[in-house]
Amino acid sequence: MNEIRILGVDTSLRSSGVAVIEVFGNQMRALAYGRIYNKASLSHSRCLAAIHPEIDQLITEFSPDEAAIEGAFFAKNVKTAMILGQARGVVLAACALRTLPVYEYSPRSIKQATVGAGAATKEQVAKMVMRLLGLAEQPQEDAADALAAAICHAHHRGLPEALRLKPV
Amino acid sequence: MNEIRILGVDTSLRSSGVAVIEVFGNQMRALAYGRIYNKASLSHSRCLAAIHPEIDQLITEFSPDEAAIEGAFFAKNVKTAMILGQARGVVLAACALRTLPVYEYSPRSIKQATVGAGAATKEQVAKMVMRLLGLAEQPQEDAADALAAAICHAHHRGLPEALRLKPV
Protein backbone atom coordinates (compact mmCIF):
# COMPACT_ATOMS: atom_id res chain seq x y z
CA MET A 1 0.00 0.00 0.00
CA ASN A 2 1.40 3.36 -1.03
CA GLU A 3 0.91 6.64 0.68
CA ILE A 4 -1.20 9.15 -1.15
CA ARG A 5 -1.61 12.87 -0.76
CA ILE A 6 -4.96 14.58 -0.97
CA LEU A 7 -5.61 18.26 -1.55
CA GLY A 8 -8.84 19.38 0.13
CA VAL A 9 -10.55 22.64 -0.78
CA ASP A 10 -13.57 24.36 0.70
CA THR A 11 -14.14 27.05 -1.87
CA SER A 12 -15.56 30.50 -1.46
CA LEU A 13 -14.84 33.90 -2.97
CA ARG A 14 -13.51 35.63 0.16
CA SER A 15 -12.16 32.78 2.25
CA SER A 16 -11.38 29.37 0.80
CA GLY A 17 -10.09 26.69 3.12
CA VAL A 18 -7.20 24.64 1.72
CA ALA A 19 -5.45 21.57 3.10
CA VAL A 20 -3.13 18.74 2.14
CA ILE A 21 -3.20 15.45 4.01
CA GLU A 22 -1.12 12.32 3.60
CA VAL A 23 -2.82 8.94 3.91
CA PHE A 24 -1.07 5.66 4.50
CA GLY A 25 -3.41 2.75 5.16
CA ASN A 26 -5.47 3.85 8.15
CA GLN A 27 -3.01 6.55 9.09
CA MET A 28 -3.63 10.15 8.16
CA ARG A 29 -1.64 13.28 8.82
CA ALA A 30 -1.98 16.91 7.85
CA LEU A 31 0.88 18.32 5.81
CA ALA A 32 -0.54 21.82 5.50
CA TYR A 33 -3.76 23.73 6.00
CA GLY A 34 -4.94 27.30 5.98
CA ARG A 35 -7.07 29.58 3.94
CA ILE A 36 -6.94 31.84 0.92
CA TYR A 37 -8.26 35.07 2.35
CA ASN A 38 -9.40 37.92 0.12
CA LYS A 39 -10.03 41.33 1.65
CA ALA A 40 -13.52 42.77 1.26
CA SER A 41 -11.99 45.70 -0.63
CA LEU A 42 -10.80 43.43 -3.47
CA SER A 43 -13.01 43.34 -6.56
CA HIS A 44 -14.81 40.16 -7.47
CA SER A 45 -12.46 39.27 -10.31
CA ARG A 46 -9.33 40.08 -8.27
CA CYS A 47 -10.57 37.61 -5.63
CA LEU A 48 -10.98 34.94 -8.30
CA ALA A 49 -7.55 35.70 -9.72
CA ALA A 50 -5.99 35.35 -6.25
CA ILE A 51 -7.32 31.79 -5.86
CA HIS A 52 -5.65 30.32 -8.95
CA PRO A 53 -1.94 30.84 -8.08
CA GLU A 54 -2.50 29.74 -4.46
CA ILE A 55 -3.94 26.40 -5.55
CA ASP A 56 -1.21 26.06 -8.15
CA GLN A 57 1.48 26.71 -5.55
CA LEU A 58 0.05 24.12 -3.16
CA ILE A 59 0.15 21.56 -5.97
CA THR A 60 3.77 22.46 -6.73
CA GLU A 61 4.80 22.33 -3.09
CA PHE A 62 3.03 19.15 -1.97
CA SER A 63 2.42 17.18 -5.19
CA PRO A 64 -1.00 15.85 -4.16
CA ASP A 65 -2.27 12.79 -6.08
CA GLU A 66 -5.94 13.67 -5.92
CA ALA A 67 -8.12 16.57 -4.84
CA ALA A 68 -11.43 16.73 -2.99
CA ILE A 69 -13.74 19.72 -2.96
CA GLU A 70 -16.93 20.45 -1.18
CA GLY A 71 -19.63 20.64 -3.81
CA ALA A 72 -22.27 23.23 -3.13
CA PHE A 73 -25.26 21.29 -4.30
CA PHE A 74 -27.67 23.34 -2.30
CA ALA A 75 -26.87 26.99 -2.90
CA LYS A 76 -29.64 29.21 -1.59
CA ASN A 77 -30.42 30.91 -4.86
CA VAL A 78 -29.22 31.50 -8.41
CA LYS A 79 -27.10 34.54 -7.50
CA THR A 80 -25.27 32.72 -4.68
CA ALA A 81 -24.81 29.67 -6.90
CA MET A 82 -23.28 31.83 -9.62
CA ILE A 83 -20.75 33.48 -7.29
CA LEU A 84 -19.82 30.22 -5.61
CA GLY A 85 -19.66 28.53 -9.01
CA GLN A 86 -17.13 31.11 -10.18
CA ALA A 87 -14.78 30.43 -7.29
CA ARG A 88 -15.17 26.67 -7.76
CA GLY A 89 -14.49 26.99 -11.47
CA VAL A 90 -11.14 28.60 -10.72
CA VAL A 91 -10.21 25.79 -8.32
CA LEU A 92 -11.32 23.06 -10.75
CA ALA A 93 -9.41 24.64 -13.62
CA ALA A 94 -6.27 25.15 -11.51
CA CYS A 95 -6.34 21.45 -10.55
CA ALA A 96 -7.15 20.19 -14.05
CA LEU A 97 -4.37 22.32 -15.56
CA ARG A 98 -2.02 20.30 -13.34
CA THR A 99 -3.85 17.04 -14.28
CA LEU A 100 -4.97 16.54 -10.71
CA PRO A 101 -8.24 14.57 -10.59
CA VAL A 102 -10.88 16.33 -8.48
CA TYR A 103 -13.61 14.55 -6.54
CA GLU A 104 -16.65 16.39 -5.35
CA TYR A 105 -18.50 15.64 -2.11
CA SER A 106 -21.67 17.11 -0.72
CA PRO A 107 -21.39 19.02 2.58
CA ARG A 108 -23.50 16.25 4.10
CA SER A 109 -21.14 13.43 3.01
CA ILE A 110 -18.18 15.38 4.35
CA LYS A 111 -19.80 15.86 7.75
CA GLN A 112 -20.88 12.24 7.75
CA ALA A 113 -17.32 11.09 7.00
CA THR A 114 -15.74 13.16 9.75
CA VAL A 115 -18.27 13.61 12.56
CA GLY A 116 -20.52 10.66 11.67
CA ALA A 117 -23.58 12.90 11.35
CA GLY A 118 -24.64 14.72 8.19
CA ALA A 119 -26.07 17.64 10.13
CA ALA A 120 -22.97 18.39 12.22
CA THR A 121 -22.04 22.01 12.98
CA LYS A 122 -18.85 23.67 11.72
CA GLU A 123 -17.56 23.63 15.30
CA GLN A 124 -18.10 19.85 15.57
CA VAL A 125 -16.33 19.31 12.24
CA ALA A 126 -13.33 21.39 13.37
CA LYS A 127 -13.11 19.48 16.69
CA MET A 128 -13.33 16.10 15.00
CA VAL A 129 -10.80 17.00 12.31
CA MET A 130 -8.39 18.07 15.07
CA ARG A 131 -8.82 14.71 16.79
CA LEU A 132 -8.62 12.56 13.62
CA LEU A 133 -5.40 14.23 12.50
CA GLY A 134 -3.90 14.66 15.96
CA LEU A 135 -3.54 18.43 15.57
CA ALA A 136 -2.31 20.46 18.53
CA GLU A 137 -4.94 23.15 17.99
CA GLN A 138 -8.41 23.38 16.55
CA PRO A 139 -8.07 24.62 12.96
CA GLN A 140 -9.85 27.73 11.70
CA GLU A 141 -13.31 26.80 10.32
CA ASP A 142 -12.61 27.06 6.59
CA ALA A 143 -9.32 25.20 6.92
CA ALA A 144 -11.14 22.55 8.99
CA ASP A 145 -13.71 22.14 6.20
CA ALA A 146 -10.90 21.67 3.68
CA LEU A 147 -9.25 19.06 5.91
CA ALA A 148 -12.66 17.39 6.32
CA ALA A 149 -13.13 17.22 2.52
CA ALA A 150 -9.72 15.55 2.21
CA ILE A 151 -10.58 13.09 5.02
CA CYS A 152 -13.92 12.32 3.35
CA HIS A 153 -12.07 11.46 0.15
CA ALA A 154 -9.57 9.30 2.05
CA HIS A 155 -12.51 7.25 3.42
CA HIS A 156 -14.14 7.08 0.03
CA ARG A 157 -10.99 5.69 -1.55
CA GLY A 158 -11.32 2.70 0.79
CA LEU A 159 -14.56 1.64 -0.94
CA PRO A 160 -14.63 -1.07 -3.61
CA GLU A 161 -13.88 0.37 -7.07
CA ALA A 162 -17.47 0.01 -8.30
CA LEU A 163 -18.81 2.17 -5.47
CA ARG A 164 -16.39 5.01 -5.92
CA LEU A 165 -17.29 8.36 -7.42
CA LYS A 166 -15.84 9.47 -10.71
CA PRO A 167 -13.75 12.65 -10.76
CA VAL A 168 -15.56 15.75 -12.05
CA MET B 1 -9.04 59.93 -29.15
CA ASN B 2 -7.12 56.69 -28.92
CA GLU B 3 -8.07 53.35 -30.33
CA ILE B 4 -8.96 50.73 -27.78
CA ARG B 5 -9.26 46.99 -28.02
CA ILE B 6 -12.03 45.07 -26.35
CA LEU B 7 -12.12 41.36 -25.62
CA GLY B 8 -15.66 39.99 -25.67
CA VAL B 9 -16.58 36.64 -24.16
CA ASP B 10 -19.81 34.70 -24.16
CA THR B 11 -18.99 32.02 -21.64
CA SER B 12 -20.21 28.46 -21.42
CA LEU B 13 -18.67 25.16 -20.45
CA ARG B 14 -18.76 23.47 -23.88
CA SER B 15 -18.68 26.36 -26.32
CA SER B 16 -17.56 29.84 -25.30
CA GLY B 17 -17.62 32.58 -27.91
CA VAL B 18 -14.56 34.84 -27.91
CA ALA B 19 -13.82 37.99 -29.88
CA VAL B 20 -11.51 40.98 -30.01
CA ILE B 21 -12.63 44.23 -31.60
CA GLU B 22 -10.80 47.50 -32.11
CA VAL B 23 -12.67 50.75 -31.58
CA PHE B 24 -11.60 54.16 -32.84
CA GLY B 25 -14.19 56.86 -32.33
CA ASN B 26 -17.29 55.57 -34.10
CA GLN B 27 -15.33 53.04 -36.10
CA MET B 28 -15.23 49.41 -35.03
CA ARG B 29 -13.55 46.42 -36.58
CA ALA B 30 -13.17 42.79 -35.60
CA LEU B 31 -9.60 41.60 -35.10
CA ALA B 32 -10.50 38.02 -34.23
CA TYR B 33 -13.46 35.90 -33.27
CA GLY B 34 -14.27 32.27 -32.80
CA ARG B 35 -15.12 29.87 -30.03
CA ILE B 36 -13.51 27.67 -27.45
CA TYR B 37 -15.11 24.35 -28.17
CA ASN B 38 -14.94 21.45 -25.71
CA LYS B 39 -15.94 17.99 -26.86
CA ALA B 40 -18.79 16.33 -24.97
CA SER B 41 -16.39 13.54 -24.00
CA LEU B 42 -14.20 15.93 -21.97
CA SER B 43 -14.79 15.93 -18.23
CA HIS B 44 -16.20 18.98 -16.58
CA SER B 45 -12.90 20.07 -15.05
CA ARG B 46 -10.96 19.46 -18.29
CA CYS B 47 -13.41 21.79 -20.05
CA LEU B 48 -12.77 24.47 -17.44
CA ALA B 49 -9.03 23.95 -17.72
CA ALA B 50 -9.21 24.36 -21.51
CA ILE B 51 -10.80 27.81 -21.21
CA HIS B 52 -8.03 29.44 -19.16
CA PRO B 53 -5.09 29.14 -21.61
CA GLU B 54 -7.26 30.15 -24.59
CA ILE B 55 -8.28 33.40 -22.91
CA ASP B 56 -4.71 33.96 -21.79
CA GLN B 57 -3.43 33.46 -25.34
CA LEU B 58 -5.95 35.92 -26.79
CA ILE B 59 -4.77 38.52 -24.28
CA THR B 60 -1.15 37.87 -25.25
CA GLU B 61 -1.86 38.01 -28.95
CA PHE B 62 -4.15 41.05 -29.11
CA SER B 63 -3.39 43.03 -25.92
CA PRO B 64 -6.99 44.11 -25.29
CA ASP B 65 -7.46 47.10 -22.96
CA GLU B 66 -10.76 45.97 -21.48
CA ALA B 67 -13.00 42.92 -21.51
CA ALA B 68 -16.76 42.51 -21.70
CA ILE B 69 -18.63 39.38 -20.74
CA GLU B 70 -22.23 38.41 -20.93
CA GLY B 71 -23.45 38.09 -17.36
CA ALA B 72 -25.93 35.29 -16.82
CA PHE B 73 -28.22 37.06 -14.43
CA PHE B 74 -31.16 34.84 -15.19
CA ALA B 75 -29.93 31.26 -15.05
CA LYS B 76 -32.83 28.84 -15.04
CA ASN B 77 -31.92 27.15 -11.79
CA VAL B 78 -29.25 26.70 -9.16
CA LYS B 79 -27.55 23.82 -10.96
CA THR B 80 -27.28 25.68 -14.27
CA ALA B 81 -26.08 28.79 -12.45
CA MET B 82 -23.37 26.78 -10.73
CA ILE B 83 -22.02 25.26 -13.95
CA LEU B 84 -22.17 28.54 -15.83
CA GLY B 85 -20.63 30.29 -12.84
CA GLN B 86 -17.68 27.91 -12.96
CA ALA B 87 -16.91 28.70 -16.58
CA ARG B 88 -17.30 32.43 -15.93
CA GLY B 89 -15.02 32.22 -12.91
CA VAL B 90 -12.25 30.82 -15.10
CA VAL B 91 -12.68 33.65 -17.62
CA LEU B 92 -12.78 36.34 -14.92
CA ALA B 93 -9.68 34.93 -13.22
CA ALA B 94 -7.79 34.59 -16.52
CA CYS B 95 -8.52 38.26 -17.29
CA ALA B 96 -7.77 39.52 -13.78
CA LEU B 97 -4.47 37.61 -13.71
CA ARG B 98 -3.48 39.75 -16.70
CA THR B 99 -4.93 42.88 -15.00
CA LEU B 100 -7.55 43.26 -17.68
CA PRO B 101 -10.66 45.00 -16.29
CA VAL B 102 -13.85 43.04 -17.01
CA TYR B 103 -17.26 44.59 -17.51
CA GLU B 104 -20.39 42.54 -17.26
CA TYR B 105 -23.52 43.12 -19.31
CA SER B 106 -26.90 41.42 -19.18
CA PRO B 107 -28.00 39.48 -22.30
CA ARG B 108 -30.74 42.09 -22.65
CA SER B 109 -28.32 45.06 -22.68
CA ILE B 110 -26.15 43.31 -25.24
CA LYS B 111 -29.09 42.67 -27.56
CA GLN B 112 -30.29 46.22 -27.04
CA ALA B 113 -26.85 47.62 -27.93
CA THR B 114 -26.55 45.59 -31.13
CA VAL B 115 -30.02 44.94 -32.51
CA GLY B 116 -31.83 47.72 -30.68
CA ALA B 117 -34.27 45.30 -29.04
CA GLY B 118 -33.69 43.47 -25.77
CA ALA B 119 -35.64 40.44 -26.92
CA ALA B 120 -33.75 39.87 -30.18
CA THR B 121 -33.01 36.30 -31.34
CA LYS B 122 -29.48 34.89 -31.68
CA GLU B 123 -29.93 34.95 -35.44
CA GLN B 124 -30.79 38.65 -35.38
CA VAL B 125 -27.76 39.38 -33.19
CA ALA B 126 -25.45 37.49 -35.57
CA LYS B 127 -26.86 39.34 -38.61
CA MET B 128 -26.54 42.74 -36.94
CA VAL B 129 -23.00 42.03 -35.70
CA MET B 130 -22.02 41.08 -39.23
CA ARG B 131 -23.39 44.37 -40.54
CA LEU B 132 -21.96 46.60 -37.75
CA LEU B 133 -18.47 45.16 -38.21
CA GLY B 134 -18.64 44.77 -41.98
CA LEU B 135 -17.89 41.04 -41.85
CA ALA B 136 -17.99 39.06 -45.07
CA GLU B 137 -19.92 36.20 -43.46
CA GLN B 138 -22.36 35.76 -40.64
CA PRO B 139 -20.36 34.60 -37.61
CA GLN B 140 -21.17 31.41 -35.71
CA GLU B 141 -23.71 32.15 -32.93
CA ASP B 142 -21.40 31.98 -29.90
CA ALA B 143 -18.73 34.05 -31.65
CA ALA B 144 -21.46 36.53 -32.64
CA ASP B 145 -22.55 36.82 -29.00
CA ALA B 146 -18.94 37.52 -27.98
CA LEU B 147 -18.65 40.20 -30.68
CA ALA B 148 -21.97 41.63 -29.50
CA ALA B 149 -20.71 41.83 -25.89
CA ALA B 150 -17.65 43.73 -27.10
CA ILE B 151 -19.82 46.07 -29.19
CA CYS B 152 -22.11 46.65 -26.21
CA HIS B 153 -19.08 47.66 -24.15
CA ALA B 154 -17.85 49.97 -26.92
CA HIS B 155 -21.22 51.78 -26.80
CA HIS B 156 -21.17 51.90 -23.04
CA ARG B 157 -17.74 53.53 -23.01
CA GLY B 158 -19.27 56.45 -24.89
CA LEU B 159 -21.46 57.30 -21.90
CA PRO B 160 -20.52 60.04 -19.42
CA GLU B 161 -18.23 58.72 -16.68
CA ALA B 162 -20.91 58.86 -13.97
CA LEU B 163 -23.24 56.58 -15.93
CA ARG B 164 -20.67 53.89 -16.67
CA LEU B 165 -20.58 50.53 -14.98
CA LYS B 166 -17.73 49.56 -12.70
CA PRO B 167 -15.63 46.55 -13.65
CA VAL B 168 -16.46 43.36 -11.73
mmCIF file of C-alpha atoms in Angstrom, chain B:
data_model
loop_
_atom_site.group_PDB
_atom_site.id
_atom_site.type_symbol
_atom_site.label_atom_id
_atom_site.label_comp_id
_atom_site.label_asym_id
_atom_site.label_seq_id
_atom_site.Cartn_x
_atom_site.Cartn_y
_atom_site.Cartn_z
ATOM 1 C CA MET B 1 -9.040 59.929 -29.145
ATOM 2 C CA ASN B 2 -7.119 56.685 -28.923
ATOM 3 C CA GLU B 3 -8.070 53.353 -30.329
ATOM 4 C CA ILE B 4 -8.958 50.732 -27.778
ATOM 5 C CA ARG B 5 -9.259 46.985 -28.017
ATOM 6 C CA ILE B 6 -12.035 45.068 -26.346
ATOM 7 C CA LEU B 7 -12.120 41.355 -25.615
ATOM 8 C CA GLY B 8 -15.665 39.989 -25.667
ATOM 9 C CA VAL B 9 -16.577 36.638 -24.155
ATOM 10 C CA ASP B 10 -19.815 34.698 -24.164
ATOM 11 C CA THR B 11 -18.989 32.015 -21.644
ATOM 12 C CA SER B 12 -20.212 28.461 -21.416
ATOM 13 C CA LEU B 13 -18.671 25.159 -20.454
ATOM 14 C CA ARG B 14 -18.758 23.470 -23.881
ATOM 15 C CA SER B 15 -18.683 26.360 -26.319
ATOM 16 C CA SER B 16 -17.564 29.843 -25.305
ATOM 17 C CA GLY B 17 -17.618 32.578 -27.906
ATOM 18 C CA VAL B 18 -14.557 34.842 -27.910
ATOM 19 C CA ALA B 19 -13.820 37.986 -29.878
ATOM 20 C CA VAL B 20 -11.512 40.976 -30.007
ATOM 21 C CA ILE B 21 -12.628 44.230 -31.597
ATOM 22 C CA GLU B 22 -10.803 47.497 -32.113
ATOM 23 C CA VAL B 23 -12.672 50.752 -31.582
ATOM 24 C CA PHE B 24 -11.597 54.156 -32.836
ATOM 25 C CA GLY B 25 -14.187 56.864 -32.330
ATOM 26 C CA ASN B 26 -17.288 55.574 -34.098
ATOM 27 C CA GLN B 27 -15.335 53.035 -36.098
ATOM 28 C CA MET B 28 -15.225 49.409 -35.026
ATOM 29 C CA ARG B 29 -13.552 46.422 -36.584
ATOM 30 C CA ALA B 30 -13.171 42.792 -35.602
ATOM 31 C CA LEU B 31 -9.603 41.602 -35.095
ATOM 32 C CA ALA B 32 -10.504 38.023 -34.227
ATOM 33 C CA TYR B 33 -13.461 35.895 -33.268
ATOM 34 C CA GLY B 34 -14.275 32.268 -32.795
ATOM 35 C CA ARG B 35 -15.115 29.873 -30.026
ATOM 36 C CA ILE B 36 -13.509 27.666 -27.447
ATOM 37 C CA TYR B 37 -15.107 24.346 -28.170
ATOM 38 C CA ASN B 38 -14.942 21.450 -25.713
ATOM 39 C CA LYS B 39 -15.935 17.989 -26.857
ATOM 40 C CA ALA B 40 -18.790 16.331 -24.965
ATOM 41 C CA SER B 41 -16.393 13.537 -23.996
ATOM 42 C CA LEU B 42 -14.203 15.928 -21.973
ATOM 43 C CA SER B 43 -14.788 15.927 -18.231
ATOM 44 C CA HIS B 44 -16.205 18.985 -16.577
ATOM 45 C CA SER B 45 -12.899 20.074 -15.050
ATOM 46 C CA ARG B 46 -10.961 19.456 -18.293
ATOM 47 C CA CYS B 47 -13.405 21.790 -20.051
ATOM 48 C CA LEU B 48 -12.768 24.465 -17.444
ATOM 49 C CA ALA B 49 -9.029 23.949 -17.723
ATOM 50 C CA ALA B 50 -9.207 24.364 -21.506
ATOM 51 C CA ILE B 51 -10.801 27.806 -21.210
ATOM 52 C CA HIS B 52 -8.029 29.442 -19.164
ATOM 53 C CA PRO B 53 -5.086 29.141 -21.612
ATOM 54 C CA GLU B 54 -7.264 30.151 -24.587
ATOM 55 C CA ILE B 55 -8.277 33.404 -22.913
ATOM 56 C CA ASP B 56 -4.706 33.959 -21.793
ATOM 57 C CA GLN B 57 -3.432 33.465 -25.338
ATOM 58 C CA LEU B 58 -5.954 35.916 -26.793
ATOM 59 C CA ILE B 59 -4.769 38.517 -24.279
ATOM 60 C CA THR B 60 -1.146 37.871 -25.248
ATOM 61 C CA GLU B 61 -1.860 38.014 -28.950
ATOM 62 C CA PHE B 62 -4.150 41.047 -29.111
ATOM 63 C CA SER B 63 -3.395 43.029 -25.917
ATOM 64 C CA PRO B 64 -6.994 44.109 -25.294
ATOM 65 C CA ASP B 65 -7.463 47.096 -22.960
ATOM 66 C CA GLU B 66 -10.759 45.971 -21.476
ATOM 67 C CA ALA B 67 -13.003 42.922 -21.515
ATOM 68 C CA ALA B 68 -16.762 42.509 -21.695
ATOM 69 C CA ILE B 69 -18.634 39.383 -20.739
ATOM 70 C CA GLU B 70 -22.234 38.408 -20.929
ATOM 71 C CA GLY B 71 -23.448 38.091 -17.362
ATOM 72 C CA ALA B 72 -25.931 35.291 -16.819
ATOM 73 C CA PHE B 73 -28.217 37.060 -14.430
ATOM 74 C CA PHE B 74 -31.156 34.839 -15.189
ATOM 75 C CA ALA B 75 -29.927 31.264 -15.047
ATOM 76 C CA LYS B 76 -32.825 28.835 -15.041
ATOM 77 C CA ASN B 77 -31.918 27.147 -11.788
ATOM 78 C CA VAL B 78 -29.250 26.702 -9.156
ATOM 79 C CA LYS B 79 -27.546 23.818 -10.959
ATOM 80 C CA THR B 80 -27.281 25.676 -14.271
ATOM 81 C CA ALA B 81 -26.083 28.791 -12.446
ATOM 82 C CA MET B 82 -23.368 26.784 -10.725
ATOM 83 C CA ILE B 83 -22.019 25.263 -13.950
ATOM 84 C CA LEU B 84 -22.167 28.544 -15.826
ATOM 85 C CA GLY B 85 -20.629 30.291 -12.843
ATOM 86 C CA GLN B 86 -17.678 27.905 -12.958
ATOM 87 C CA ALA B 87 -16.913 28.700 -16.578
ATOM 88 C CA ARG B 88 -17.302 32.429 -15.931
ATOM 89 C CA GLY B 89 -15.016 32.216 -12.910
ATOM 90 C CA VAL B 90 -12.247 30.819 -15.099
ATOM 91 C CA VAL B 91 -12.675 33.645 -17.617
ATOM 92 C CA LEU B 92 -12.776 36.339 -14.921
ATOM 93 C CA ALA B 93 -9.676 34.931 -13.222
ATOM 94 C CA ALA B 94 -7.789 34.587 -16.518
ATOM 95 C CA CYS B 95 -8.522 38.255 -17.295
ATOM 96 C CA ALA B 96 -7.773 39.519 -13.776
ATOM 97 C CA LEU B 97 -4.475 37.608 -13.707
ATOM 98 C CA ARG B 98 -3.476 39.751 -16.701
ATOM 99 C CA THR B 99 -4.927 42.877 -14.995
ATOM 100 C CA LEU B 100 -7.548 43.261 -17.683
ATOM 101 C CA PRO B 101 -10.662 44.996 -16.288
ATOM 102 C CA VAL B 102 -13.847 43.036 -17.014
ATOM 103 C CA TYR B 103 -17.255 44.594 -17.506
ATOM 104 C CA GLU B 104 -20.394 42.542 -17.256
ATOM 105 C CA TYR B 105 -23.522 43.118 -19.313
ATOM 106 C CA SER B 106 -26.895 41.417 -19.185
ATOM 107 C CA PRO B 107 -28.001 39.478 -22.297
ATOM 108 C CA ARG B 108 -30.736 42.091 -22.650
ATOM 109 C CA SER B 109 -28.323 45.061 -22.683
ATOM 110 C CA ILE B 110 -26.153 43.308 -25.242
ATOM 111 C CA LYS B 111 -29.087 42.666 -27.565
ATOM 112 C CA GLN B 112 -30.293 46.218 -27.042
ATOM 113 C CA ALA B 113 -26.854 47.617 -27.935
ATOM 114 C CA THR B 114 -26.551 45.591 -31.135
ATOM 115 C CA VAL B 115 -30.021 44.943 -32.513
ATOM 116 C CA GLY B 116 -31.830 47.722 -30.680
ATOM 117 C CA ALA B 117 -34.271 45.301 -29.040
ATOM 118 C CA GLY B 118 -33.691 43.473 -25.768
ATOM 119 C CA ALA B 119 -35.644 40.442 -26.922
ATOM 120 C CA ALA B 120 -33.747 39.865 -30.184
ATOM 121 C CA THR B 121 -33.011 36.304 -31.343
ATOM 122 C CA LYS B 122 -29.482 34.885 -31.676
ATOM 123 C CA GLU B 123 -29.934 34.947 -35.436
ATOM 124 C CA GLN B 124 -30.788 38.653 -35.383
ATOM 125 C CA VAL B 125 -27.763 39.376 -33.189
ATOM 126 C CA ALA B 126 -25.454 37.486 -35.567
ATOM 127 C CA LYS B 127 -26.863 39.337 -38.606
ATOM 128 C CA MET B 128 -26.536 42.738 -36.943
ATOM 129 C CA VAL B 129 -23.005 42.035 -35.696
ATOM 130 C CA MET B 130 -22.021 41.085 -39.229
ATOM 131 C CA ARG B 131 -23.390 44.374 -40.545
ATOM 132 C CA LEU B 132 -21.960 46.600 -37.754
ATOM 133 C CA LEU B 133 -18.472 45.155 -38.205
ATOM 134 C CA GLY B 134 -18.640 44.767 -41.975
ATOM 135 C CA LEU B 135 -17.894 41.041 -41.855
ATOM 136 C CA ALA B 136 -17.993 39.059 -45.072
ATOM 137 C CA GLU B 137 -19.916 36.197 -43.456
ATOM 138 C CA GLN B 138 -22.363 35.758 -40.643
ATOM 139 C CA PRO B 139 -20.360 34.603 -37.611
ATOM 140 C CA GLN B 140 -21.175 31.413 -35.712
ATOM 141 C CA GLU B 141 -23.712 32.146 -32.930
ATOM 142 C CA ASP B 142 -21.397 31.976 -29.898
ATOM 143 C CA ALA B 143 -18.731 34.046 -31.650
ATOM 144 C CA ALA B 144 -21.464 36.531 -32.642
ATOM 145 C CA ASP B 145 -22.551 36.816 -28.996
ATOM 146 C CA ALA B 146 -18.945 37.521 -27.984
ATOM 147 C CA LEU B 147 -18.650 40.197 -30.682
ATOM 148 C CA ALA B 148 -21.974 41.630 -29.498
ATOM 149 C CA ALA B 149 -20.705 41.833 -25.890
ATOM 150 C CA ALA B 150 -17.648 43.725 -27.100
ATOM 151 C CA ILE B 151 -19.822 46.072 -29.194
ATOM 152 C CA CYS B 152 -22.107 46.650 -26.209
ATOM 153 C CA HIS B 153 -19.084 47.663 -24.152
ATOM 154 C CA ALA B 154 -17.852 49.969 -26.924
ATOM 155 C CA HIS B 155 -21.218 51.783 -26.804
ATOM 156 C CA HIS B 156 -21.174 51.901 -23.044
ATOM 157 C CA ARG B 157 -17.740 53.531 -23.011
ATOM 158 C CA GLY B 158 -19.270 56.451 -24.893
ATOM 159 C CA LEU B 159 -21.465 57.297 -21.898
ATOM 160 C CA PRO B 160 -20.525 60.036 -19.421
ATOM 161 C CA GLU B 161 -18.228 58.721 -16.676
ATOM 162 C CA ALA B 162 -20.911 58.863 -13.975
ATOM 163 C CA LEU B 163 -23.238 56.582 -15.934
ATOM 164 C CA ARG B 164 -20.670 53.890 -16.674
ATOM 165 C CA LEU B 165 -20.580 50.526 -14.984
ATOM 166 C CA LYS B 166 -17.726 49.562 -12.695
ATOM 167 C CA PRO B 167 -15.633 46.546 -13.651
ATOM 168 C CA VAL B 168 -16.462 43.355 -11.727
#
